[in-house]
């Protein structure tokens, strides 16, 4: 709203621009130009501060996110170890079953060969 109020100060009357008072025109031009340059500088400064703020927020979130990452990694590691434990138990059961089957087959073969021989 402040900008609109300042814009209203610019003299838009026809007689002021058509008069032969060129010094008044130039001073008004320089005033408006100076105000525009000041506003542009303030906008640039505000943009720089906003960019710095967003960079600080990103850095803050990134640094504080390590706790979440560590927790997530530990949870995934715990799950992987649990899966590994289950798979090792199943492998041990399969090995035991295979050894048992292999011994049964060997016994049957030995019994068959000894009977025929």
mmCIF file of N, CA, C and O in Angstrom, residues 12-114:
data_model
loop_
_atom_site.group_PDB
_atom_site.id
_atom_site.type_symbol
_atom_site.label_atom_id
_atom_site.label_comp_id
_atom_site.label_asym_id
_atom_site.label_seq_id
_atom_site.Cartn_x
_atom_site.Cartn_y
_atom_site.Cartn_z
ATOM 1 N N UNK A 12 0.759 14.182 -12.308
ATOM 2 C CA UNK A 12 0.279 13.720 -13.611
ATOM 3 C C UNK A 12 -0.554 14.778 -14.335
ATOM 4 O O UNK A 12 -1.156 14.501 -15.352
ATOM 5 N N UNK A 13 -0.588 15.977 -13.818
ATOM 6 C CA UNK A 13 -1.389 17.020 -14.450
ATOM 7 C C UNK A 13 -0.755 17.447 -15.768
ATOM 8 O O UNK A 13 0.461 17.584 -15.874
ATOM 9 N N UNK A 14 -1.582 17.682 -16.743
ATOM 10 C CA UNK A 14 -1.112 18.080 -18.077
ATOM 11 C C UNK A 14 -0.370 19.398 -18.044
ATOM 12 O O UNK A 14 0.656 19.553 -18.684
ATOM 13 N N UNK A 15 -0.877 20.343 -17.295
ATOM 14 C CA UNK A 15 -0.259 21.672 -17.302
ATOM 15 C C UNK A 15 1.132 21.642 -16.683
ATOM 16 O O UNK A 15 1.997 22.414 -17.066
ATOM 17 N N UNK A 16 1.362 20.761 -15.746
ATOM 18 C CA UNK A 16 2.697 20.681 -15.137
ATOM 19 C C UNK A 16 3.700 20.137 -16.135
ATOM 20 O O UNK A 16 4.851 20.556 -16.156
ATOM 21 N N UNK A 17 3.270 19.203 -16.995
ATOM 22 C CA UNK A 17 4.197 18.616 -17.959
ATOM 23 C C UNK A 17 4.350 19.478 -19.204
ATOM 24 O O UNK A 17 5.370 19.429 -19.868
ATOM 25 N N UNK A 18 3.343 20.221 -19.521
ATOM 26 C CA UNK A 18 3.398 21.048 -20.725
ATOM 27 C C UNK A 18 3.975 22.428 -20.467
ATOM 28 O O UNK A 18 4.213 23.175 -21.412
ATOM 29 N N UNK A 19 4.200 22.777 -19.233
ATOM 30 C CA UNK A 19 4.720 24.111 -18.948
ATOM 31 C C UNK A 19 6.168 24.214 -19.384
ATOM 32 O O UNK A 19 6.845 23.231 -19.660
ATOM 33 N N UNK A 20 6.643 25.409 -19.394
ATOM 34 C CA UNK A 20 8.017 25.634 -19.839
ATOM 35 C C UNK A 20 8.999 25.484 -18.695
ATOM 36 O O UNK A 20 10.173 25.772 -18.849
ATOM 37 N N UNK A 21 8.528 25.042 -17.562
ATOM 38 C CA UNK A 21 9.382 24.879 -16.394
ATOM 39 C C UNK A 21 10.136 23.550 -16.499
ATOM 40 O O UNK A 21 9.758 22.558 -15.924
ATOM 41 N N UNK A 22 11.223 23.559 -17.234
ATOM 42 C CA UNK A 22 11.984 22.329 -17.434
ATOM 43 C C UNK A 22 12.766 21.934 -16.191
ATOM 44 O O UNK A 22 13.067 20.769 -15.978
ATOM 45 N N UNK A 23 13.104 22.896 -15.373
ATOM 46 C CA UNK A 23 13.829 22.577 -14.134
ATOM 47 C C UNK A 23 12.923 21.764 -13.210
ATOM 48 O O UNK A 23 13.355 20.793 -12.591
ATOM 49 N N UNK A 24 11.666 22.128 -13.142
ATOM 50 C CA UNK A 24 10.714 21.383 -12.326
ATOM 51 C C UNK A 24 10.530 19.974 -12.839
ATOM 52 O O UNK A 24 10.444 19.020 -12.076
ATOM 53 N N UNK A 25 10.493 19.844 -14.166
ATOM 54 C CA UNK A 25 10.359 18.514 -14.771
ATOM 55 C C UNK A 25 11.571 17.665 -14.456
ATOM 56 O O UNK A 25 11.455 16.482 -14.108
ATOM 57 N N UNK A 26 12.744 18.263 -14.577
ATOM 58 C CA UNK A 26 13.976 17.508 -14.330
ATOM 59 C C UNK A 26 14.106 17.114 -12.864
ATOM 60 O O UNK A 26 14.521 16.003 -12.542
ATOM 61 N N UNK A 27 13.736 18.036 -11.985
ATOM 62 C CA UNK A 27 13.841 17.694 -10.557
ATOM 63 C C UNK A 27 12.839 16.591 -10.201
ATOM 64 O O UNK A 27 13.138 15.700 -9.414
ATOM 65 N N UNK A 28 11.636 16.665 -10.780
ATOM 66 C CA UNK A 28 10.656 15.599 -10.538
ATOM 67 C C UNK A 28 11.158 14.274 -11.117
ATOM 68 O O UNK A 28 11.039 13.230 -10.492
ATOM 69 N N UNK A 29 11.752 14.348 -12.314
ATOM 70 C CA UNK A 29 12.309 13.142 -12.941
ATOM 71 C C UNK A 29 13.400 12.545 -12.059
ATOM 72 O O UNK A 29 13.435 11.341 -11.822
ATOM 73 N N UNK A 30 14.297 13.386 -11.569
ATOM 74 C CA UNK A 30 15.388 12.899 -10.730
ATOM 75 C C UNK A 30 14.852 12.329 -9.410
ATOM 76 O O UNK A 30 15.355 11.325 -8.908
ATOM 77 N N UNK A 31 13.821 12.962 -8.868
ATOM 78 C CA UNK A 31 13.222 12.466 -7.628
ATOM 79 C C UNK A 31 12.609 11.090 -7.845
ATOM 80 O O UNK A 31 12.826 10.156 -7.056
ATOM 81 N N UNK A 32 11.817 10.964 -8.907
ATOM 82 C CA UNK A 32 11.192 9.676 -9.211
ATOM 83 C C UNK A 32 12.253 8.633 -9.498
ATOM 84 O O UNK A 32 12.175 7.495 -9.030
ATOM 85 N N UNK A 33 13.264 9.002 -10.257
ATOM 86 C CA UNK A 33 14.360 8.075 -10.584
ATOM 87 C C UNK A 33 15.070 7.622 -9.318
ATOM 88 O O UNK A 33 15.368 6.435 -9.132
ATOM 89 N N UNK A 34 15.334 8.566 -8.431
ATOM 90 C CA UNK A 34 16.005 8.234 -7.175
ATOM 91 C C UNK A 34 15.139 7.302 -6.323
ATOM 92 O O UNK A 34 15.649 6.333 -5.740
ATOM 93 N N UNK A 35 13.838 7.590 -6.257
ATOM 94 C CA UNK A 35 12.943 6.717 -5.501
ATOM 95 C C UNK A 35 12.897 5.318 -6.103
ATOM 96 O O UNK A 35 12.901 4.319 -5.383
ATOM 97 N N UNK A 36 12.867 5.233 -7.417
ATOM 98 C CA UNK A 36 12.837 3.926 -8.079
ATOM 99 C C UNK A 36 14.118 3.155 -7.811
ATOM 100 O O UNK A 36 14.083 1.946 -7.557
ATOM 101 N N UNK A 37 15.246 3.845 -7.864
ATOM 102 C CA UNK A 37 16.519 3.166 -7.598
ATOM 103 C C UNK A 37 16.587 2.700 -6.139
ATOM 104 O O UNK A 37 17.072 1.604 -5.845
ATOM 105 N N UNK A 38 16.073 3.523 -5.236
ATOM 106 C CA UNK A 38 16.057 3.142 -3.829
ATOM 107 C C UNK A 38 15.171 1.924 -3.610
ATOM 108 O O UNK A 38 15.556 0.972 -2.917
ATOM 109 N N UNK A 39 13.989 1.940 -4.210
ATOM 110 C CA UNK A 39 13.083 0.799 -4.087
ATOM 111 C C UNK A 39 13.687 -0.460 -4.698
ATOM 112 O O UNK A 39 13.570 -1.550 -4.140
ATOM 113 N N UNK A 40 14.333 -0.300 -5.847
ATOM 114 C CA UNK A 40 14.975 -1.457 -6.484
ATOM 115 C C UNK A 40 16.078 -2.016 -5.580
ATOM 116 O O UNK A 40 16.211 -3.234 -5.423
ATOM 117 N N UNK A 41 16.850 -1.126 -4.972
ATOM 118 C CA UNK A 41 17.912 -1.578 -4.059
ATOM 119 C C UNK A 41 17.314 -2.298 -2.855
ATOM 120 O O UNK A 41 17.836 -3.324 -2.402
ATOM 121 N N UNK A 42 16.207 -1.770 -2.337
ATOM 122 C CA UNK A 42 15.549 -2.432 -1.202
ATOM 123 C C UNK A 42 14.987 -3.795 -1.594
ATOM 124 O O UNK A 42 15.048 -4.751 -0.815
ATOM 125 N N UNK A 43 14.439 -3.893 -2.796
ATOM 126 C CA UNK A 43 13.921 -5.182 -3.278
ATOM 127 C C UNK A 43 15.056 -6.189 -3.412
ATOM 128 O O UNK A 43 14.932 -7.346 -3.008
ATOM 129 N N UNK A 44 16.177 -5.752 -3.972
ATOM 130 C CA UNK A 44 17.337 -6.642 -4.130
ATOM 131 C C UNK A 44 17.840 -7.083 -2.759
ATOM 132 O O UNK A 44 18.149 -8.260 -2.544
ATOM 133 N N UNK A 45 17.902 -6.148 -1.824
ATOM 134 C CA UNK A 45 18.357 -6.484 -0.472
ATOM 135 C C UNK A 45 17.406 -7.480 0.184
ATOM 136 O O UNK A 45 17.841 -8.454 0.816
ATOM 137 N N UNK A 46 16.102 -7.260 0.021
ATOM 138 C CA UNK A 46 15.115 -8.182 0.587
ATOM 139 C C UNK A 46 15.241 -9.564 -0.041
ATOM 140 O O UNK A 46 15.138 -10.585 0.647
ATOM 141 N N UNK A 47 15.480 -9.610 -1.347
ATOM 142 C CA UNK A 47 15.658 -10.903 -2.028
ATOM 143 C C UNK A 47 16.899 -11.619 -1.519
ATOM 144 O O UNK A 47 16.876 -12.841 -1.317
ATOM 145 N N UNK A 48 17.976 -10.877 -1.317
ATOM 146 C CA UNK A 48 19.198 -11.483 -0.780
ATOM 147 C C UNK A 48 18.963 -12.048 0.623
ATOM 148 O O UNK A 48 19.406 -13.154 0.946
ATOM 149 N N UNK A 49 18.256 -11.282 1.448
ATOM 150 C CA UNK A 49 17.966 -11.761 2.799
ATOM 151 C C UNK A 49 17.055 -12.983 2.759
ATOM 152 O O UNK A 49 17.228 -13.924 3.541
ATOM 153 N N UNK A 50 16.095 -12.971 1.856
ATOM 154 C CA UNK A 50 15.199 -14.124 1.722
ATOM 155 C C UNK A 50 15.957 -15.355 1.246
ATOM 156 O O UNK A 50 15.739 -16.463 1.734
ATOM 157 N N UNK A 51 16.882 -15.153 0.313
ATOM 158 C CA UNK A 51 17.692 -16.270 -0.171
ATOM 159 C C UNK A 51 18.574 -16.815 0.950
ATOM 160 O O UNK A 51 18.725 -18.028 1.103
ATOM 161 N N UNK A 52 19.150 -15.925 1.756
ATOM 162 C CA UNK A 52 19.975 -16.365 2.877
ATOM 163 C C UNK A 52 19.124 -17.132 3.886
ATOM 164 O O UNK A 52 19.556 -18.158 4.422
ATOM 165 N N UNK A 53 17.913 -16.649 4.136
ATOM 166 C CA UNK A 53 17.015 -17.324 5.066
ATOM 167 C C UNK A 53 16.667 -18.731 4.577
ATOM 168 O O UNK A 53 16.711 -19.689 5.349
ATOM 169 N N UNK A 54 16.355 -18.872 3.292
ATOM 170 C CA UNK A 54 16.023 -20.197 2.763
ATOM 171 C C UNK A 54 17.236 -21.120 2.822
ATOM 172 O O UNK A 54 17.098 -22.304 3.124
ATOM 173 N N UNK A 55 18.411 -20.585 2.570
ATOM 174 C CA UNK A 55 19.629 -21.392 2.664
ATOM 175 C C UNK A 55 19.843 -21.857 4.109
ATOM 176 O O UNK A 55 20.174 -23.020 4.349
ATOM 177 N N UNK A 56 19.631 -20.942 5.067
ATOM 178 C CA UNK A 56 19.779 -21.310 6.479
ATOM 179 C C UNK A 56 18.761 -22.369 6.881
ATOM 180 O O UNK A 56 19.083 -23.313 7.618
ATOM 181 N N UNK A 57 17.534 -22.234 6.407
ATOM 182 C CA UNK A 57 16.494 -23.221 6.736
ATOM 183 C C UNK A 57 16.851 -24.579 6.140
ATOM 184 O O UNK A 57 16.732 -25.610 6.806
ATOM 185 N N UNK A 58 17.315 -24.587 4.888
ATOM 186 C CA UNK A 58 17.708 -25.854 4.259
ATOM 187 C C UNK A 58 18.846 -26.502 5.038
ATOM 188 O O UNK A 58 18.848 -27.714 5.274
ATOM 189 N N UNK A 59 19.838 -25.698 5.425
ATOM 190 C CA UNK A 59 20.980 -26.227 6.173
ATOM 191 C C UNK A 59 20.522 -26.766 7.529
ATOM 192 O O UNK A 59 20.941 -27.845 7.948
ATOM 193 N N UNK A 60 19.642 -26.041 8.205
ATOM 194 C CA UNK A 60 19.121 -26.483 9.490
ATOM 195 C C UNK A 60 18.385 -27.801 9.354
ATOM 196 O O UNK A 60 18.600 -28.738 10.130
ATOM 197 N N UNK A 61 17.530 -27.907 8.351
ATOM 198 C CA UNK A 61 16.777 -29.141 8.142
ATOM 199 C C UNK A 61 17.702 -30.293 7.786
ATOM 200 O O UNK A 61 17.517 -31.418 8.230
ATOM 201 N N UNK A 62 18.722 -30.015 6.971
ATOM 202 C CA UNK A 62 19.658 -31.056 6.575
ATOM 203 C C UNK A 62 20.444 -31.563 7.774
ATOM 204 O O UNK A 62 20.588 -32.773 7.968
ATOM 205 N N UNK A 63 20.938 -30.645 8.605
ATOM 206 C CA UNK A 63 21.735 -31.060 9.760
ATOM 207 C C UNK A 63 20.893 -31.777 10.807
ATOM 208 O O UNK A 63 21.356 -32.728 11.436
ATOM 209 N N UNK A 64 19.670 -31.342 10.992
ATOM 210 C CA UNK A 64 18.808 -32.005 11.976
ATOM 211 C C UNK A 64 18.221 -33.291 11.439
ATOM 212 O O UNK A 64 17.683 -34.082 12.199
ATOM 213 N N UNK A 65 18.302 -33.504 10.158
ATOM 214 C CA UNK A 65 17.748 -34.705 9.554
ATOM 215 C C UNK A 65 18.665 -35.909 9.754
ATOM 216 O O UNK A 65 18.260 -37.032 9.513
ATOM 217 N N UNK A 66 19.912 -35.707 10.194
ATOM 218 C CA UNK A 66 20.824 -36.818 10.402
ATOM 219 C C UNK A 66 20.304 -37.775 11.474
ATOM 220 O O UNK A 66 20.503 -38.967 11.378
ATOM 221 N N UNK A 67 19.645 -37.235 12.489
ATOM 222 C CA UNK A 67 19.095 -38.100 13.532
ATOM 223 C C UNK A 67 18.046 -39.032 12.925
ATOM 224 O O UNK A 67 18.026 -40.228 13.218
ATOM 225 N N UNK A 68 17.204 -38.497 12.088
ATOM 226 C CA UNK A 68 16.187 -39.315 11.415
ATOM 227 C C UNK A 68 16.852 -40.369 10.536
ATOM 228 O O UNK A 68 16.447 -41.534 10.545
ATOM 229 N N UNK A 69 17.881 -39.955 9.790
ATOM 230 C CA UNK A 69 18.582 -40.905 8.920
ATOM 231 C C UNK A 69 19.246 -42.010 9.743
ATOM 232 O O UNK A 69 19.172 -43.183 9.385
ATOM 233 N N UNK A 70 19.885 -41.641 10.832
ATOM 234 C CA UNK A 70 20.540 -42.644 11.680
ATOM 235 C C UNK A 70 19.512 -43.629 12.240
ATOM 236 O O UNK A 70 19.740 -44.839 12.238
ATOM 237 N N UNK A 71 18.379 -43.097 12.693
ATOM 238 C CA UNK A 71 17.332 -43.955 13.233
ATOM 239 C C UNK A 71 16.804 -44.891 12.156
ATOM 240 O O UNK A 71 16.602 -46.082 12.394
ATOM 241 N N UNK A 72 16.604 -44.374 10.961
ATOM 242 C CA UNK A 72 16.091 -45.177 9.851
ATOM 243 C C UNK A 72 17.086 -46.265 9.464
ATOM 244 O O UNK A 72 16.709 -47.417 9.219
ATOM 245 N N UNK A 73 18.364 -45.911 9.416
ATOM 246 C CA UNK A 73 19.403 -46.884 9.064
ATOM 247 C C UNK A 73 19.483 -47.985 10.114
ATOM 248 O O UNK A 73 19.573 -49.173 9.779
ATOM 249 N N UNK A 74 19.423 -47.605 11.394
ATOM 250 C CA UNK A 74 19.478 -48.623 12.450
ATOM 251 C C UNK A 74 18.268 -49.545 12.386
ATOM 252 O O UNK A 74 18.396 -50.757 12.593
ATOM 253 N N UNK A 75 17.101 -48.975 12.110
ATOM 254 C CA UNK A 75 15.890 -49.797 11.995
ATOM 255 C C UNK A 75 16.009 -50.763 10.815
ATOM 256 O O UNK A 75 15.658 -51.944 10.920
ATOM 257 N N UNK A 76 16.501 -50.284 9.689
ATOM 258 C CA UNK A 76 16.678 -51.148 8.515
ATOM 259 C C UNK A 76 17.715 -52.230 8.796
ATOM 260 O O UNK A 76 17.554 -53.384 8.373
ATOM 261 N N UNK A 77 18.783 -51.863 9.498
ATOM 262 C CA UNK A 77 19.813 -52.846 9.854
ATOM 263 C C UNK A 77 19.239 -53.920 10.767
ATOM 264 O O UNK A 77 19.508 -55.110 10.593
ATOM 265 N N UNK A 78 18.415 -53.504 11.748
ATOM 266 C CA UNK A 78 17.791 -54.460 12.665
ATOM 267 C C UNK A 78 16.875 -55.419 11.894
ATOM 268 O O UNK A 78 16.919 -56.637 12.104
ATOM 269 N N UNK A 79 16.106 -54.878 10.961
ATOM 270 C CA UNK A 79 15.221 -55.722 10.158
ATOM 271 C C UNK A 79 16.026 -56.696 9.293
ATOM 272 O O UNK A 79 15.666 -57.874 9.164
ATOM 273 N N UNK A 80 17.111 -56.217 8.719
ATOM 274 C CA UNK A 80 17.948 -57.078 7.877
ATOM 275 C C UNK A 80 18.581 -58.197 8.708
ATOM 276 O O UNK A 80 18.652 -59.352 8.255
ATOM 277 N N UNK A 81 19.025 -57.879 9.910
ATOM 278 C CA UNK A 81 19.607 -58.902 10.776
ATOM 279 C C UNK A 81 18.558 -59.936 11.179
ATOM 280 O O UNK A 81 18.849 -61.139 11.266
ATOM 281 N N UNK A 82 17.333 -59.482 11.422
ATOM 282 C CA UNK A 82 16.248 -60.412 11.762
ATOM 283 C C UNK A 82 15.946 -61.340 10.581
ATOM 284 O O UNK A 82 15.798 -62.551 10.756
ATOM 285 N N UNK A 83 15.882 -60.761 9.386
ATOM 286 C CA UNK A 83 15.647 -61.579 8.180
ATOM 287 C C UNK A 83 16.790 -62.566 7.981
ATOM 288 O O UNK A 83 16.574 -63.735 7.650
ATOM 289 N N UNK A 84 18.023 -62.101 8.200
ATOM 290 C CA UNK A 84 19.189 -62.979 8.063
ATOM 291 C C UNK A 84 19.111 -64.126 9.078
ATOM 292 O O UNK A 84 19.411 -65.273 8.748
ATOM 293 N N UNK A 85 18.710 -63.823 10.317
ATOM 294 C CA UNK A 85 18.590 -64.861 11.334
ATOM 295 C C UNK A 85 17.539 -65.905 10.942
ATOM 296 O O UNK A 85 17.779 -67.108 11.042
ATOM 297 N N UNK A 86 16.406 -65.433 10.409
ATOM 298 C CA UNK A 86 15.349 -66.355 9.976
ATOM 299 C C UNK A 86 15.848 -67.220 8.823
ATOM 300 O O UNK A 86 15.630 -68.442 8.800
ATOM 301 N N UNK A 87 16.528 -66.628 7.888
ATOM 302 C CA UNK A 87 17.034 -67.388 6.728
ATOM 303 C C UNK A 87 18.102 -68.397 7.144
ATOM 304 O O UNK A 87 18.148 -69.509 6.597
ATOM 305 N N UNK A 88 18.948 -68.013 8.097
ATOM 306 C CA UNK A 88 19.955 -68.969 8.568
ATOM 307 C C UNK A 88 19.296 -70.162 9.265
ATOM 308 O O UNK A 88 19.728 -71.301 9.105
ATOM 309 N N UNK A 89 18.249 -69.872 10.049
ATOM 310 C CA UNK A 89 17.533 -70.967 10.723
ATOM 311 C C UNK A 89 16.896 -71.893 9.685
ATOM 312 O O UNK A 89 16.960 -73.120 9.816
ATOM 313 N N UNK A 90 16.276 -71.324 8.645
ATOM 314 C CA UNK A 90 15.673 -72.143 7.592
ATOM 315 C C UNK A 90 16.743 -72.941 6.839
ATOM 316 O O UNK A 90 16.540 -74.113 6.501
ATOM 317 N N UNK A 91 17.894 -72.319 6.586
ATOM 318 C CA UNK A 91 18.990 -73.020 5.908
ATOM 319 C C UNK A 91 19.470 -74.192 6.756
ATOM 320 O O UNK A 91 19.731 -75.290 6.220
ATOM 321 N N UNK A 92 19.579 -73.970 8.046
ATOM 322 C CA UNK A 92 20.000 -75.050 8.932
ATOM 323 C C UNK A 92 18.989 -76.196 8.918
ATOM 324 O O UNK A 92 19.378 -77.374 8.871
ATOM 325 N N UNK A 93 17.691 -75.854 8.893
ATOM 326 C CA UNK A 93 16.654 -76.893 8.799
ATOM 327 C C UNK A 93 16.771 -77.659 7.479
ATOM 328 O O UNK A 93 16.674 -78.891 7.460
ATOM 329 N N UNK A 94 16.987 -76.936 6.380
ATOM 330 C CA UNK A 94 17.132 -77.594 5.076
ATOM 331 C C UNK A 94 18.356 -78.502 5.062
ATOM 332 O O UNK A 94 18.314 -79.611 4.520
ATOM 333 N N UNK A 95 19.462 -78.030 5.630
ATOM 334 C CA UNK A 95 20.665 -78.858 5.689
ATOM 335 C C UNK A 95 20.402 -80.128 6.481
ATOM 336 O O UNK A 95 20.814 -81.224 6.090
ATOM 337 N N UNK A 96 19.741 -79.980 7.619
ATOM 338 C CA UNK A 96 19.425 -81.147 8.456
ATOM 339 C C UNK A 96 18.537 -82.122 7.693
ATOM 340 O O UNK A 96 18.777 -83.342 7.709
ATOM 341 N N UNK A 97 17.522 -81.586 6.989
ATOM 342 C CA UNK A 97 16.636 -82.448 6.197
ATOM 343 C C UNK A 97 17.408 -83.138 5.078
ATOM 344 O O UNK A 97 17.201 -84.340 4.814
ATOM 345 N N UNK A 98 18.294 -82.397 4.409
ATOM 346 C CA UNK A 98 19.075 -82.992 3.319
ATOM 347 C C UNK A 98 20.015 -84.075 3.839
ATOM 348 O O UNK A 98 20.165 -85.133 3.212
ATOM 349 N N UNK A 99 20.638 -83.833 4.962
ATOM 350 C CA UNK A 99 21.528 -84.847 5.547
ATOM 351 C C UNK A 99 20.719 -86.085 5.916
ATOM 352 O O UNK A 99 21.137 -87.229 5.656
ATOM 353 N N UNK A 100 19.563 -85.863 6.487
ATOM 354 C CA UNK A 100 18.702 -86.991 6.872
ATOM 355 C C UNK A 100 18.270 -87.778 5.633
ATOM 356 O O UNK A 100 18.333 -89.020 5.618
ATOM 357 N N UNK A 101 17.834 -87.056 4.580
ATOM 358 C CA UNK A 101 17.448 -87.734 3.337
ATOM 359 C C UNK A 101 18.614 -88.468 2.707
ATOM 360 O O UNK A 101 18.472 -89.597 2.217
ATOM 361 N N UNK A 102 19.772 -87.830 2.710
ATOM 362 C CA UNK A 102 20.964 -88.460 2.132
ATOM 363 C C UNK A 102 21.330 -89.737 2.895
ATOM 364 O O UNK A 102 21.677 -90.768 2.283
ATOM 365 N N UNK A 103 21.238 -89.708 4.206
ATOM 366 C CA UNK A 103 21.536 -90.903 4.994
ATOM 367 C C UNK A 103 20.506 -92.008 4.733
ATOM 368 O O UNK A 103 20.862 -93.184 4.643
ATOM 369 N N UNK A 104 19.233 -91.641 4.585
ATOM 370 C CA UNK A 104 18.192 -92.639 4.277
ATOM 371 C C UNK A 104 18.448 -93.285 2.927
ATOM 372 O O UNK A 104 18.321 -94.505 2.769
ATOM 373 N N UNK A 105 18.809 -92.462 1.945
ATOM 374 C CA UNK A 105 19.097 -92.996 0.603
ATOM 375 C C UNK A 105 20.303 -93.917 0.654
ATOM 376 O O UNK A 105 20.305 -95.005 0.052
ATOM 377 N N UNK A 106 21.352 -93.501 1.373
ATOM 378 C CA UNK A 106 22.542 -94.356 1.496
ATOM 379 C C UNK A 106 22.198 -95.685 2.171
ATOM 380 O O UNK A 106 22.661 -96.745 1.730
ATOM 381 N N UNK A 107 21.397 -95.665 3.213
ATOM 382 C CA UNK A 107 20.995 -96.895 3.888
ATOM 383 C C UNK A 107 20.215 -97.814 2.958
ATOM 384 O O UNK A 107 20.445 -99.026 2.911
ATOM 385 N N UNK A 108 19.287 -97.249 2.212
ATOM 386 C CA UNK A 108 18.485 -98.059 1.288
ATOM 387 C C UNK A 108 19.351 -98.666 0.198
ATOM 388 O O UNK A 108 19.188 -99.841 -0.161
ATOM 389 N N UNK A 109 20.290 -97.871 -0.335
ATOM 390 C CA UNK A 109 21.180 -98.411 -1.364
ATOM 391 C C UNK A 109 22.062 -99.522 -0.811
ATOM 392 O O UNK A 109 22.267 -100.555 -1.464
ATOM 393 N N UNK A 110 22.583 -99.304 0.393
ATOM 394 C CA UNK A 110 23.433 -100.337 0.994
ATOM 395 C C UNK A 110 22.631 -101.606 1.269
ATOM 396 O O UNK A 110 23.126 -102.716 1.059
ATOM 397 N N UNK A 111 21.417 -101.434 1.734
ATOM 398 C CA UNK A 111 20.574 -102.602 2.014
ATOM 399 C C UNK A 111 20.263 -103.360 0.718
ATOM 400 O O UNK A 111 20.326 -104.593 0.708
ATOM 401 N N UNK A 112 19.961 -102.637 -0.335
ATOM 402 C CA UNK A 112 19.651 -103.288 -1.622
ATOM 403 C C UNK A 112 20.876 -103.986 -2.179
ATOM 404 O O UNK A 112 20.774 -105.094 -2.706
ATOM 405 N N UNK A 113 22.041 -103.353 -2.114
ATOM 406 C CA UNK A 113 23.229 -103.972 -2.684
ATOM 407 C C UNK A 113 23.673 -105.187 -1.864
ATOM 408 O O UNK A 113 24.144 -106.151 -2.405
ATOM 409 N N UNK A 114 23.573 -105.128 -0.561
ATOM 410 C CA UNK A 114 23.989 -106.256 0.263
ATOM 411 C C UNK A 114 23.043 -107.439 0.106
ATOM 412 O O UNK A 114 23.462 -108.556 0.189
#
